[in-house]
Amino acid sequence: MASDFIRDMIATDVETKKHDGKVVTRFPPEPNGYLHIGHAKAICLNFGVAKEFGGKCHLRMDDTNPTTEDPEYVEAIQRDVRWLGFDWGENLFFASGYYDKLHEIAERLIRLGRAYVCDLNEERMSEYRGTLSEPGKNSPFRDRTVDENLDLFRRMRAGEFKEGACVLRAKIDMASPNMKLRDPPIYRIKHAHHYRTGNAWCIYPLYDFAHCLSDSIEGITHSLCTMEFESARELYDWVIAAAEMPWVSRQTEFARLNLTYTVMSKRKLLELVEGKFVKGWDDPRMPTIAGLRRRGYTPEAIREFCSRIGIAKNLSTVDLALLEHVLREDLNERSPRVLAVHRPLKVVIDNYPDQVEELDAPYWPQELGKAGSRSVPFSRELSIDAGDFMEAPPKDFYRLAPGREVRLRHAYVIKCERVVKDAQGGVVALHCSYDPQTRGGVTADGRKVSGTIQWVSAQHAIEVEVRLYDRLFSTERPGEAGDFKDELNPQSLVTAKMWVEPSLKTATSGDRFQFERLGFFIADQDSKPGTPVFNRTVSLKDSWSKQTAKPAQGAARAERAKEADRPEAPPRAASELSPEAAALQGAHNLSADEARVLAAEPIILQLFQAAIAAGSDPRATAKIVCNDVLGETRARSLSATPFSGDDVASLVKLVVDGAISTKQAKDVLGRMFDAGGAPGPIVDALGLRQVTDAATIEGVVDRVLAANAGAAARYKAGNVNVLGALVGLAMKESAGAANPKVVSELLKKKLA
Ligand code: ATP
Ligand code: MG
């Protein structure tokens, strides 16, 4: 875990044996709503540091407001914290569990002359409070005697007064420059039923009183909270001191998480639920932990996101695209690939016999080095996606068109021979031929077929409901200019049908898949045996990488267009590059997006050029700096990278040489951002270096081939799909250390 100012502070405290070197933190939600992704940041921090420093983290329900709290929320909070991967052990507490103690402490303050009962109504009290520039005035009730105060407070407690008739206030300083210290109320009358204490109380402690004392009662060492509590810190310290508490807890603030296209306050989320703008707290469009879970997020992705954004004091709004980027990285590794068709177009393979053939289709792309496959039926009548056919396509359309060939994933190469149209001229079916020599997708004569598309067998495919989710709000900062509910994205949920391969019939709630070329999906809890329902967790297109490729003026242009109240001018066409970008593209054979990033981002360009000067491969370098380096730099709001172009060059070389995978390169890069410095030692420290030495790998490959003679024979007989499985077995045999590319090449050579 990267360090930050809080971890640095705690490390020092532990070293200097403050609190006997103990670390006790707490996560203190109020059970008045479901937890959201912002809470996840606080949870990862509090539970994270406790774990890292060998301490404990308490889960405390901060339940001092009887009118908004509910046991449903208490349960949801526990479920969500657990799902995120954290454990409070025996340390589940409730502020309401301290009502007796808090009441006792309040009486103690009265006896010590440090609190008084005040009869000013709310309006008068606020007049007396003064302003930021003017001191307040003492309440006429401030000098009541201890006995009078004790008597009044007991009568408050006994239910003699109406709500609002009086409050108990701390007696501090009405002239304090910190408004929070101007005799804040600490107990108020509420004739309300509490979900845990029932009707036992009609006075309830206020947050500023209850929170610090709960911390002290529990022996919390480090009370970590968000910046809005900064001005309350003095009061926090005052209450603990005035009550002469034996344990002194200390509060430290950090910036709360804000996300673009998201509202993050429980009050607003409750409004969405109660107003039926969404289907509940766990609606997959909600930023709640329950919503994200149902949408298909993983706890790992959320934790990784929290770790990437880090902890700091300066407020910032994180781009939702970063969360989605981290999610894709995680899902990529855990989502088997399957075939699905969104808008079906009928394809008849005229020269295919009237039969059904079972094709062995690996679940994983080869580079992941994972084993596992299923069988997919292939027949004479198929469906492909309508978008994968064009009658008069441009030259660079690598899919199906009259007279052109395309590869059907896991199956054969087909050629479009004839187009069938309806009376209106709409395409209703394609007649194709297949090349029997291409089973598994490889042409016998070595001719090139550029495109691969997904398909399903018409008679075997199952029709399923899919819920295509998009961001809940259409504006980047909902509510900034008006009512946030006016900015809901009308397209945030589109319900559609898809036709999926028959293996998905047995999918059950929580199963994840990548529908090839369509997105990451998860089976929803609404699935019934035999008829799964799928939520689209996230599309495959990474708008984070794409957006980092957007010229910097993009957002400004959108702003100006908004101000002028006219639609945004169309963005520059993808093929159109600034002269600088075009020059970079030409010089280094880069993609347009990469060239655009380099031209727009001086830090990235400088790093790129330094790495190239050190002999680094331009394309591989561009890939890393334009995506990963830029992403991290932005996520961490850095204006420079803590490593040099030479370091980037070394990192690229490790990848190009196959010493580490691209996925591992990202981890190494994360460390380089955390601690600066050269990748080599980090790779060694993490024990990542892969085995690329052919002699070692050869032994592994030989063992796998000997043990799997059947699979080897099938490959030789033309089923090239078996290769992925063999690579996976070799990876396993080498305990993950072998380089999958080298393994794959060696296997191919041996089986040729
Ligand atoms: P909201 O403002 O969303 O209603 P809250 O702060 O009232 O949230 P609590 O239940 O009081 O919700 O929060 C529990 C803990 O979570 C607090 O310590 C709070 O500082 C922290 N927290 C709440 N929102 C965020 C956020 N967006 N980022 C980081 N921490 C947060
Ligand atoms: Mg709160």
XYZ file of N, CA, C and O and ligand atoms in Angstrom, residues 30 32 207 228-229 266, ligand 2:
25
model
N -23.632 6.612 9.874
C -24.941 6.778 10.476
C -25.896 5.877 9.690
O -25.951 5.954 8.454
N -28.582 5.769 8.245
C -29.724 6.475 7.685
C -29.747 6.347 6.171
O -30.327 7.153 5.463
N -24.337 15.148 17.468
C -23.159 14.528 16.877
C -21.843 14.989 17.518
O -20.996 14.170 17.892
N -14.791 18.160 6.061
C -15.825 19.073 6.567
C -15.859 19.101 8.094
O -16.494 19.961 8.690
N -15.168 18.164 8.722
C -15.122 18.160 10.181
C -13.913 18.911 10.746
O -13.686 18.929 11.944
N -26.076 10.782 1.013
C -27.153 9.831 1.304
C -28.512 10.497 1.173
O -29.479 9.858 0.783
Mg -22.812 12.415 8.301
